Coordinates of C-alpha atoms and ligand atoms in Angstrom, one line a residue:
M1119 CA 9.6 11.8 44.6
P1120 CA 12.1 13.1 42.4
R1121 CA 11.3 16.9 41.8
K1122 CA 8.9 18.4 38.9
L1123 CA 10.5 18.5 35.6
N1124 CA 10.6 21.3 32.4
I1125 CA 9.7 19.5 29.6
L1126 CA 9.8 21.4 26.0
I1127 CA 7.4 19.6 23.4
A1128 CA 8.5 20.5 20.2
S1129 CA 6.1 19.2 17.4
S1130 CA 5.0 20.1 13.6
E1131 CA 1.3 20.6 14.5
A1132 CA -1.0 20.9 17.5
V1133 CA -4.7 21.5 18.5
P1134 CA -6.3 24.3 18.4
F1135 CA -3.7 26.0 16.6
I1136 CA -3.0 23.5 13.5
K1137 CA -3.7 20.1 12.5
T1138 CA -3.9 17.9 9.8
G1139 CA -4.0 14.5 11.9
G1140 CA -3.5 12.7 15.0
L1141 CA -0.2 14.6 16.2
A1142 CA -1.9 17.9 16.3
D1143 CA -4.6 16.0 19.2
V1144 CA -1.7 14.6 21.0
V1145 CA 0.1 17.6 21.3
G1146 CA -2.7 19.4 22.2
A1147 CA -3.9 17.6 24.6
L1148 CA -1.4 15.4 26.9
P1149 CA 0.5 19.1 28.1
K1150 CA -2.7 19.8 30.0
E1151 CA -2.4 16.4 31.9
L1152 CA 1.3 17.1 32.5
E1153 CA 0.4 20.3 34.0
K1154 CA -1.8 18.9 36.2
L1155 CA 0.8 16.5 37.3
G1156 CA 2.8 19.7 38.5
H1157 CA 5.7 19.7 35.4
N1158 CA 6.6 23.1 33.7
V1159 CA 5.8 22.6 29.8
K1160 CA 6.5 24.8 27.0
I1161 CA 5.4 23.7 23.3
V1162 CA 7.1 25.2 20.2
L1163 CA 5.4 24.7 17.3
P1164 CA 6.1 26.5 13.7
R1165 CA 4.2 29.6 13.2
Y1166 CA 2.3 28.7 9.9
Y1167 CA 0.8 31.7 8.4
G1168 CA -2.3 29.6 8.5
I1169 CA -2.0 30.5 12.5
D1170 CA -3.8 34.0 12.9
A1171 CA -1.9 36.5 15.3
N1172 CA -5.1 38.1 16.2
K1173 CA -7.3 35.3 16.9
W1174 CA -4.8 33.8 19.4
N1175 CA -3.6 37.3 20.4
L1176 CA 0.2 36.3 19.9
Q1177 CA 2.8 38.3 21.3
N1178 CA 6.3 38.9 20.4
V1179 CA 9.4 37.7 22.7
G1180 CA 12.4 39.1 22.8
G1181 CA 14.6 40.3 20.1
P1182 CA 15.3 38.4 16.4
L1183 CA 16.4 35.4 17.2
G1184 CA 19.5 34.4 15.1
V1185 CA 19.6 30.4 14.0
N1186 CA 23.0 29.1 12.8
M1187 CA 22.3 27.4 9.5
G1188 CA 25.7 26.5 8.5
S1189 CA 26.1 27.2 5.1
L1190 CA 23.1 29.1 4.7
G1191 CA 24.4 31.3 7.3
E1192 CA 22.5 32.8 10.4
L1193 CA 18.5 33.0 9.8
W1194 CA 16.9 35.5 11.8
C1195 CA 13.6 34.5 13.1
G1196 CA 10.8 35.9 15.1
A1197 CA 9.2 34.3 18.1
K1198 CA 5.7 34.7 19.3
T1199 CA 3.6 33.2 22.2
C1200 CA 0.2 32.6 23.8
K1201 CA -1.2 30.4 26.1
L1202 CA -2.8 27.1 25.4
P1203 CA -6.6 27.8 25.6
N1204 CA -7.6 27.3 29.3
T1205 CA -4.2 26.4 30.6
N1206 CA -1.2 28.3 31.9
I1207 CA 1.3 26.5 29.5
D1208 CA 3.4 28.7 27.1
V1209 CA 2.9 27.9 23.3
Y1210 CA 5.7 29.6 21.2
F1211 CA 5.7 29.7 17.7
I1212 CA 9.1 30.2 15.4
D1213 CA 8.3 32.7 13.1
Y1214 CA 10.3 32.5 9.4
E1215 CA 8.1 33.8 6.5
N1216 CA 10.4 31.9 4.0
Y1217 CA 9.6 28.5 5.1
F1218 CA 6.6 28.7 6.8
G1219 CA 4.4 31.4 5.4
R1220 CA 2.7 28.7 3.2
K1221 CA -0.6 27.3 3.0
G1222 CA 0.0 23.8 4.5
P1223 CA 2.3 22.6 7.0
Y1224 CA 4.5 19.8 4.9
S1225 CA 2.7 20.1 1.4
G1226 CA 1.3 22.5 -1.2
S1227 CA -2.1 22.4 -3.2
D1228 CA -1.0 19.1 -5.3
G1229 CA -0.1 17.2 -2.3
E1230 CA 3.2 17.0 -3.1
G1231 CA 6.0 17.8 0.2
Y1232 CA 7.6 21.0 -0.3
G1233 CA 11.0 20.5 -1.5
D1234 CA 13.1 22.3 0.9
N1235 CA 11.3 20.4 4.1
Y1236 CA 14.5 18.8 5.3
A1237 CA 15.7 22.5 5.6
R1238 CA 12.3 23.8 6.8
F1239 CA 12.7 21.5 9.9
A1240 CA 16.0 21.2 10.5
F1241 CA 15.9 25.1 11.2
F1242 CA 12.5 24.6 13.1
S1243 CA 14.7 22.1 15.6
K1244 CA 17.3 24.3 15.6
A1245 CA 15.5 27.2 16.6
C1246 CA 13.5 25.3 19.3
L1247 CA 16.9 24.9 21.3
D1248 CA 18.1 28.6 20.4
L1249 CA 14.4 29.7 21.8
C1250 CA 15.0 27.8 24.9
K1251 CA 18.2 29.8 25.7
M1252 CA 16.7 32.9 24.9
I1253 CA 14.1 32.8 27.1
N1254 CA 16.0 31.1 30.0
F1255 CA 14.0 27.5 29.9
R1256 CA 16.3 25.0 30.7
P1257 CA 14.4 21.5 29.6
D1258 CA 15.1 18.8 31.7
V1259 CA 13.8 16.9 28.7
A1260 CA 12.8 17.6 25.3
H1261 CA 9.9 15.7 24.0
V1262 CA 10.1 15.5 20.1
N1263 CA 7.6 13.8 18.0
D1264 CA 8.5 12.3 14.4
W1265 CA 10.9 13.2 12.1
H1266 CA 10.0 17.0 11.6
T1267 CA 11.7 17.4 15.7
S1268 CA 13.7 14.3 15.6
P1269 CA 17.2 16.5 14.6
I1270 CA 16.7 18.2 18.5
A1271 CA 17.2 14.5 20.0
T1272 CA 20.3 14.0 17.4
M1273 CA 21.5 17.7 18.5
L1274 CA 21.2 17.0 21.8
N1275 CA 23.4 14.1 21.5
S1276 CA 26.3 15.7 19.5
T1277 CA 26.7 19.2 18.7
H1278 CA 24.9 20.4 22.0
R1279 CA 26.2 17.2 24.3
Y1280 CA 28.6 19.5 26.1
D1281 CA 27.1 22.9 25.5
D1282 CA 26.5 23.9 29.3
F1283 CA 22.9 25.0 29.2
F1284 CA 21.8 21.5 27.3
K1285 CA 23.8 19.0 29.1
D1286 CA 21.6 17.8 31.1
T1287 CA 18.6 17.8 28.5
A1288 CA 17.4 14.4 28.0
S1289 CA 15.4 13.3 24.7
L1290 CA 12.4 11.6 24.4
L1291 CA 11.4 10.5 20.8
T1292 CA 7.8 9.3 20.1
I1293 CA 7.2 7.7 16.7
H1294 CA 3.4 8.5 15.4
N1295 CA 4.3 7.2 11.9
M1296 CA 7.1 5.1 10.8
Q1297 CA 6.4 5.9 7.1
H1298 CA 7.1 9.5 7.3
Q1299 CA 11.4 9.6 7.5
G1300 CA 12.6 12.9 6.5
S1301 CA 14.4 11.2 4.5
F1302 CA 16.8 13.4 1.9
Y1303 CA 19.4 13.2 -0.3
L1304 CA 22.7 14.8 1.8
G1305 CA 21.5 18.5 0.1
D1306 CA 23.2 21.1 2.9
Y1307 CA 22.1 19.1 6.1
P1308 CA 25.1 18.2 7.3
Y1309 CA 26.0 21.7 7.5
F1310 CA 23.0 23.1 9.2
L1311 CA 23.6 20.4 12.0
G1312 CA 27.4 20.3 12.4
T1313 CA 27.5 16.6 11.5
E1314 CA 29.1 14.8 8.9
Y1315 CA 27.2 12.1 6.6
D1316 CA 28.2 10.0 3.9
S1317 CA 24.6 9.2 2.6
N1318 CA 21.3 10.1 2.7
V1319 CA 19.8 11.8 5.6
N1320 CA 17.1 10.1 7.7
M1321 CA 15.8 12.3 10.3
L1322 CA 13.9 9.8 11.9
R1323 CA 16.7 7.5 11.8
D1324 CA 19.1 9.6 13.4
G1325 CA 16.5 10.4 16.3
I1326 CA 16.2 7.0 17.1
Y1327 CA 19.8 6.2 17.7
N1328 CA 20.3 9.7 19.3
A1329 CA 17.2 9.9 21.8
N1330 CA 17.4 8.6 25.6
I1331 CA 14.2 6.9 25.0
I1332 CA 11.8 6.1 22.4
N1333 CA 8.1 5.4 22.2
T1334 CA 5.3 4.7 20.0
V1335 CA 1.8 5.5 20.5
S1336 CA 0.2 1.7 21.3
N1337 CA 1.9 -1.4 22.5
G1338 CA 0.9 -3.5 19.3
Y1339 CA 2.9 -0.7 16.7
A1340 CA 5.9 -0.9 19.0
D1341 CA 6.0 -4.3 18.4
E1342 CA 5.1 -4.3 14.6
I1343 CA 7.9 -1.6 13.9
K1344 CA 10.5 -4.6 14.9
T1345 CA 9.7 -6.2 11.5
Q1346 CA 10.3 -5.7 8.1
E1347 CA 6.5 -5.6 7.4
Y1348 CA 5.8 -2.5 9.1
A1349 CA 9.2 -0.8 9.8
C1350 CA 9.7 1.0 6.7
G1351 CA 13.2 0.3 6.3
L1352 CA 14.1 1.3 9.6
E1353 CA 13.9 -2.4 11.1
K1354 CA 17.8 -2.5 12.2
A1355 CA 17.3 1.1 14.1
I1356 CA 14.5 0.0 15.8
N1357 CA 15.9 -3.3 16.8
D1358 CA 19.2 -1.6 18.0
R1359 CA 17.2 0.5 20.5
S1360 CA 14.8 -2.2 21.1
G1361 CA 15.9 -1.9 24.9
D1362 CA 14.7 1.6 25.0
L1363 CA 11.2 1.3 23.4
Y1364 CA 8.3 1.4 24.9
G1365 CA 4.8 1.7 23.6
I1366 CA 2.1 4.4 25.2
V1367 CA -1.3 4.3 23.7
N1368 CA -2.6 7.8 22.9
G1369 CA -5.6 9.0 24.8
I1370 CA -8.5 11.4 24.4
D1371 CA -9.4 15.1 25.0
Y1372 CA -12.9 14.4 26.5
S1373 CA -13.4 17.9 27.2
I1374 CA -13.4 18.2 23.1
W1375 CA -14.4 14.8 21.8
N1376 CA -17.4 13.8 24.4
P1377 CA -21.3 13.6 23.3
E1378 CA -22.5 14.6 26.5
I1379 CA -21.0 18.1 26.0
D1380 CA -20.0 18.4 22.3
K1381 CA -21.7 21.5 20.9
K1382 CA -20.4 20.8 17.5
I1383 CA -23.3 18.1 17.2
C1384 CA -27.3 18.9 17.0
A1385 CA -28.2 17.0 20.1
N1386 CA -25.9 15.8 23.0
Y1387 CA -26.6 12.3 24.5
N1388 CA -24.7 9.9 27.0
I1389 CA -24.6 6.2 27.9
Y1390 CA -27.8 6.2 29.6
D1391 CA -29.8 8.2 27.3
L1392 CA -29.3 7.8 23.7
S1393 CA -31.8 9.3 22.2
G1394 CA -30.0 12.6 21.4
K1395 CA -28.0 10.0 19.3
E1396 CA -30.9 9.3 17.0
S1397 CA -31.3 13.1 15.9
C1398 CA -27.6 13.1 15.4
K1399 CA -27.9 10.3 12.8
R1400 CA -30.6 12.3 11.4
D1401 CA -29.0 15.2 11.0
L1402 CA -26.1 13.6 9.3
Q1403 CA -28.5 11.9 6.8
R1404 CA -29.8 15.6 5.8
T1405 CA -26.5 17.0 6.1
F1406 CA -25.0 14.6 3.4
G1407 CA -28.2 14.5 1.4
L1408 CA -29.0 10.8 2.1
P1409 CA -32.5 9.7 3.0
E1410 CA -33.3 10.4 6.4
R1411 CA -34.3 6.7 7.5
A1412 CA -33.5 5.8 10.9
D1413 CA -33.9 2.2 10.6
V1414 CA -30.7 2.0 7.9
P1415 CA -27.4 1.8 9.3
V1416 CA -24.8 4.6 8.4
V1417 CA -21.3 3.6 8.1
A1418 CA -18.9 6.4 8.1
I1419 CA -15.0 7.0 7.5
V1420 CA -13.4 9.9 8.5
S1421 CA -9.9 9.8 7.2
R1422 CA -6.7 11.3 5.6
L1423 CA -7.6 9.5 2.0
A1424 CA -4.2 7.7 2.2
K1425 CA -2.5 4.4 1.5
Q1426 CA -1.7 3.8 5.6
K1427 CA -5.8 4.0 5.7
G1428 CA -6.4 1.3 3.5
V1429 CA -8.9 3.4 1.4
D1430 CA -7.7 1.7 -1.6
V1431 CA -9.0 -1.6 -0.9
V1432 CA -12.3 0.1 0.5
A1433 CA -12.4 1.6 -3.5
E1434 CA -11.8 -1.8 -4.6
A1435 CA -14.9 -3.1 -2.0
I1436 CA -17.2 -0.4 -2.4
Y1437 CA -18.7 -1.9 -5.5
R1438 CA -20.3 -4.6 -3.4
L1439 CA -20.6 -2.5 -0.2
V1440 CA -23.6 -0.9 -1.8
N1441 CA -25.3 -3.8 -2.3
Y1442 CA -26.1 -3.9 1.5
D1443 CA -29.1 -2.0 2.8
M1444 CA -26.6 0.9 4.6
Q1445 CA -25.5 4.1 4.1
L1446 CA -21.7 5.0 3.6
V1447 CA -20.6 8.8 4.6
I1448 CA -16.9 9.6 3.8
L1449 CA -14.9 12.8 4.9
G1450 CA -11.6 13.0 4.1
E1451 CA -8.9 14.4 1.9
G1452 CA -5.6 12.9 0.3
E1453 CA -4.1 11.0 -2.6
I1454 CA -5.8 13.0 -5.7
W1455 CA -7.1 9.7 -7.3
T1456 CA -9.9 9.7 -4.0
H1457 CA -10.8 13.4 -4.8
F1458 CA -12.6 11.8 -8.0
F1459 CA -13.4 8.3 -7.3
F1460 CA -15.0 8.5 -4.1
P1461 CA -17.4 11.4 -5.2
N1462 CA -18.1 9.5 -8.4
I1463 CA -19.3 6.4 -6.6
A1464 CA -21.7 9.3 -4.6
V1465 CA -23.3 10.5 -7.6
K1466 CA -23.7 6.7 -9.1
H1467 CA -25.5 5.9 -5.8
P1468 CA -27.2 8.9 -4.4
H1469 CA -29.2 7.1 -1.8
K1470 CA -26.3 5.2 -0.4
V1471 CA -23.0 6.8 -0.8
A1472 CA -22.1 10.5 0.2
C1473 CA -18.7 12.0 0.1
H1474 CA -17.5 15.2 1.2
I1475 CA -13.9 16.1 0.3
G1476 CA -12.2 18.4 2.2
Y1477 CA -10.9 18.6 6.2
N1478 CA -13.9 19.9 8.3
E1479 CA -13.8 19.4 12.0
S1480 CA -17.6 20.5 12.5
L1481 CA -18.4 17.7 10.0
A1482 CA -15.8 14.9 11.7
H1483 CA -17.9 15.5 14.9
K1484 CA -21.1 15.3 13.4
I1485 CA -20.4 12.0 11.7
E1486 CA -19.1 10.4 15.0
A1487 CA -22.1 11.3 16.6
G1488 CA -24.6 10.4 13.7
A1489 CA -22.9 7.1 12.1
D1490 CA -24.0 3.8 13.8
F1491 CA -20.6 2.1 12.3
F1492 CA -16.9 3.6 12.0
L1493 CA -14.8 2.1 9.1
M1494 CA -11.1 2.0 9.5
P1495 CA -9.6 -0.7 7.5
S1496 CA -5.9 0.4 7.9
R1497 CA -2.7 -0.9 6.6
F1498 CA -1.1 0.3 9.5
E1499 CA -2.0 2.3 12.5
P1500 CA 0.1 3.2 15.0
C1501 CA -2.4 4.4 17.5
G1502 CA -5.6 5.8 15.5
L1503 CA -7.5 8.3 17.4
N1504 CA -10.9 8.2 15.2
Q1505 CA -11.8 4.7 16.5
L1506 CA -11.4 5.8 20.2
Y1507 CA -13.3 9.3 19.1
S1508 CA -16.2 6.2 18.0
L1509 CA -16.2 4.3 21.1
S1510 CA -16.6 7.3 22.9
Y1511 CA -19.8 8.3 20.8
G1512 CA -21.1 4.8 20.6
T1513 CA -20.6 4.3 16.8
L1514 CA -19.0 1.0 16.7
P1515 CA -15.7 0.7 15.2
I1516 CA -15.2 -1.8 12.1
V1517 CA -11.5 -2.0 11.9
R1518 CA -8.2 -4.1 10.7
A1519 CA -6.6 -5.6 13.7
T1520 CA -3.1 -3.7 13.6
G1521 CA -1.3 -1.6 15.9
G1522 CA -3.6 0.8 17.8
L1523 CA -6.7 -0.3 16.8
N1524 CA -6.1 -3.9 17.5
D1525 CA -5.1 -2.9 21.0
T1526 CA -8.2 -0.7 21.8
V1527 CA -10.8 -2.1 19.7
D1528 CA -12.5 -5.3 21.2
N1529 CA -14.0 -7.8 19.0
Y1530 CA -17.5 -8.6 19.1
D1531 CA -18.6 -12.0 20.7
E1532 CA -21.5 -13.3 19.0
Q1533 CA -22.1 -15.8 22.0
T1534 CA -21.5 -13.3 24.9
G1535 CA -22.3 -10.0 23.2
E1536 CA -19.0 -8.7 24.7
G1537 CA -16.8 -6.6 22.7
N1538 CA -17.0 -3.0 21.3
G1539 CA -16.1 -3.3 17.6
F1540 CA -15.7 -5.7 14.4
K1541 CA -12.2 -6.7 13.8
F1542 CA -10.7 -8.6 10.7
G1543 CA -7.0 -9.8 9.9
D1544 CA -6.1 -9.3 6.0
L1545 CA -6.4 -6.2 4.4
T1546 CA -8.6 -7.4 1.7
A1547 CA -11.5 -6.2 -0.1
D1548 CA -13.4 -9.4 0.7
A1549 CA -12.3 -9.0 4.5
I1550 CA -13.8 -5.3 4.4
Y1551 CA -16.6 -6.9 2.5
N1552 CA -17.5 -9.7 5.3
T1553 CA -17.0 -7.6 8.1
V1554 CA -19.0 -4.7 7.5
G1555 CA -21.6 -7.5 6.3
W1556 CA -21.0 -8.8 9.8
A1557 CA -21.9 -5.9 11.4
M1558 CA -24.8 -5.3 9.2
Y1559 CA -26.1 -8.7 10.7
T1560 CA -25.7 -7.9 13.9
Y1561 CA -27.6 -4.5 13.3
Y1562 CA -30.6 -5.6 11.6
N1563 CA -30.7 -9.0 13.4
R1564 CA -29.2 -8.8 17.0
K1565 CA -30.1 -5.7 18.5
D1566 CA -30.0 -6.9 21.9
H1567 CA -26.0 -7.5 21.4
L1568 CA -26.0 -3.8 19.4
Y1569 CA -27.2 -2.3 22.0
K1570 CA -24.5 -3.8 24.6
L1571 CA -21.5 -3.2 22.1
I1572 CA -22.8 0.5 22.3
K1573 CA -22.8 0.5 25.9
N1574 CA -19.6 -1.3 26.1
A1575 CA -17.7 1.2 23.7
M1576 CA -19.0 4.2 25.4
G1577 CA -18.5 2.6 28.8
K1578 CA -14.4 2.5 28.0
R1579 CA -12.4 5.1 29.0
F1580 CA -9.0 6.0 27.0
T1581 CA -8.1 9.1 29.4
W1582 CA -4.8 11.2 29.2
Q1583 CA -4.8 11.1 32.7
R1584 CA -3.3 7.5 32.4
S1585 CA -1.2 7.9 29.7
A1586 CA 0.3 11.1 31.0
L1587 CA 1.5 9.0 33.9
K1588 CA 3.2 6.7 31.5
Y1589 CA 5.0 9.8 29.7
E1590 CA 6.0 11.1 32.9
E1591 CA 7.9 7.8 33.8
M1592 CA 9.6 7.8 30.4
Y1593 CA 10.8 11.4 31.2
Y1594 CA 12.8 10.3 34.3
K1595 CA 13.8 7.3 32.7
A1596 CA 15.1 9.6 29.8
V1597 CA 16.7 11.8 32.2
E1598 CA 18.1 9.3 34.5
K1599 CA 20.1 8.0 31.1
R1600 CA 21.1 11.3 30.3
V1601 CA 23.1 12.4 33.2
G1602 CA 23.8 9.0 34.9
A1603 CA 22.3 7.7 38.3
E1604 CA 24.2 9.3 40.2
Q1605 CA 23.9 12.6 38.7
Y1606 CA 20.1 11.7 38.8
K1607 CA 19.8 11.5 42.3
I1608 CA 21.9 15.0 43.0
I1609 CA 19.7 16.8 40.2
L1610 CA 15.9 15.3 40.9
E1611 CA 15.9 14.1 44.4
G1612 CA 17.9 16.7 45.7
Ligands
LIG589 P1 -3.5 10.2 11.3 O1 -3.1 10.8 12.6 O2 -2.9 9.0 10.9 O3 -4.4 11.0 10.2 P2 -5.6 9.5 13.5 O4 -6.9 8.3 13.7 O5 -4.6 9.5 14.8 O6 -4.9 9.5 12.3 O7 -5.9 11.4 13.6 C1 -6.8 11.6 12.5 C2 -7.5 12.8 13.1 O8 -7.4 13.9 12.1 C3 -9.0 12.9 14.1 O9 -8.7 13.7 15.0 C4 -9.5 12.9 12.8 O10 -11.0 13.2 13.4 C5 -8.9 14.0 12.1 N1 -9.4 14.1 10.6 C6 -8.6 13.1 9.5 N2 -9.2 13.5 8.2 C7 -10.3 14.5 8.6 C8 -11.1 15.4 7.9 N3 -10.9 15.4 6.4 N4 -11.8 16.5 8.5 C9 -11.6 16.6 9.8 N5 -10.9 15.8 10.4 C10 -10.1 14.9 10.1
LIG590 C1 -0.3 9.2 13.5 C2 -0.7 7.9 13.4 C3 -1.8 7.6 14.3 C4 -1.9 8.2 15.7 C5 -1.3 9.7 15.5 C6 -1.3 10.0 17.0 O1 -0.4 9.9 12.5 O2 -1.1 7.6 11.8 O3 -2.2 6.3 14.3 O4 -3.2 8.1 15.9 O5 0.0 10.0 14.5 O6 -0.3 9.6 17.5

């Protein structure tokens, strides 16, 4: 057995400190399992000013850190640290007010990405490596996530290739989403990282070419991104690296998303006793101002309200969906038009549709517990966590069969009652309307199957324990690629 690893996990977000989506859930959960496997994990995040120093008891680390940003000169930042709650894992925060002293991690209140995002995350990536030196933590692997920290993989393979400190540091790039690539006009970028470009910068593409190993967050998505339809322009890069590309499905943190112990819901329940779920449904209807009816199915959406999630097609279908005897609950924020469109529908159909625009974790838990069905008609979905949470809460997913949704939801079989959700193929308003209709029919007419589906859903486990073992395998593979088979034997097997 090779020795345990020093693992640096660099990310732009992580639960419980800062979250805009599933990436934060992953980075908050995977390290706990890696720690249980005996590895030495350190997480690095930007210190956005929403991360409260008092609440998390952040301590200063060392002196100021000078990050050489080429043409921008040396930028001096601070580093702070605390433990990931209930673990012994160190989390570090790169503290630089000019870049991170803002409200949102990626964009302001207008929803537009900050104009200097390329500099912010190039800086952050560089600071992550400088921090390692400062705290004398020599990573065997840098696990980087999405475009924001892709420059770490690029630097390790270029400017830092022969730096004694990092010469054996391998990289694993996890692609959580191909749509966001960190693609910018040249600007000052080449001078930051000491590499030359003759066209636009694409941080994700560079990461794909430079990382030792690449993975996405489901097998289905790993296949899809080899095609033009899903690669968002990076199909060549992906296919060039397809020999080093893997799919590892995300898990669930069952200490957070588990109806048996969840403190954010009004009654706990489990697969053997679903009575608590009935109370949660009533609580949800009350919270959203809907008629408190046990007999009417509640269909829910919790989502970034973005095109990726198919919400534009939900908007098209919604005029017909309100004809069903059902209630629709929507929680989300995102594209500006959605902030007007869905509340407007709710005003027109107050007994059927309720909507909360905003980001609200307690409500997300209430919805998972109280709804009967969860609608997720994504255009593409690298993994998707909400359908996994829905399964855990016995809330049957209605999904488009794509990426991680297709891999994790088993379609209802009307003959046998097997399955745990409802799937459709084409993303059209008709398909959404018909598949929701199928779920409604099942709710009203096939109670026997409905309970079977709920039990199947709750019985299916997506543990991080299992996925962490796969990441562990990837880390060793990456190190072997970085140092070569012979060195690997010397360094890791002793
Ligand atoms: P993505 O990362 O693409 O947004 P995922 O399904 O992987 O999609 O993860 C979304 C995560 O963000 C889930 O944990 C979900 O509960 C949460 N989430 C999304 N929108 C909201 C919201 N408006 N309020 C609370 N939680 C939300
Ligand atoms: C991305 C994807 C989502 C995935 C999450 C965590 O935001 O859109 O499908 O679950 O990352 O990996």
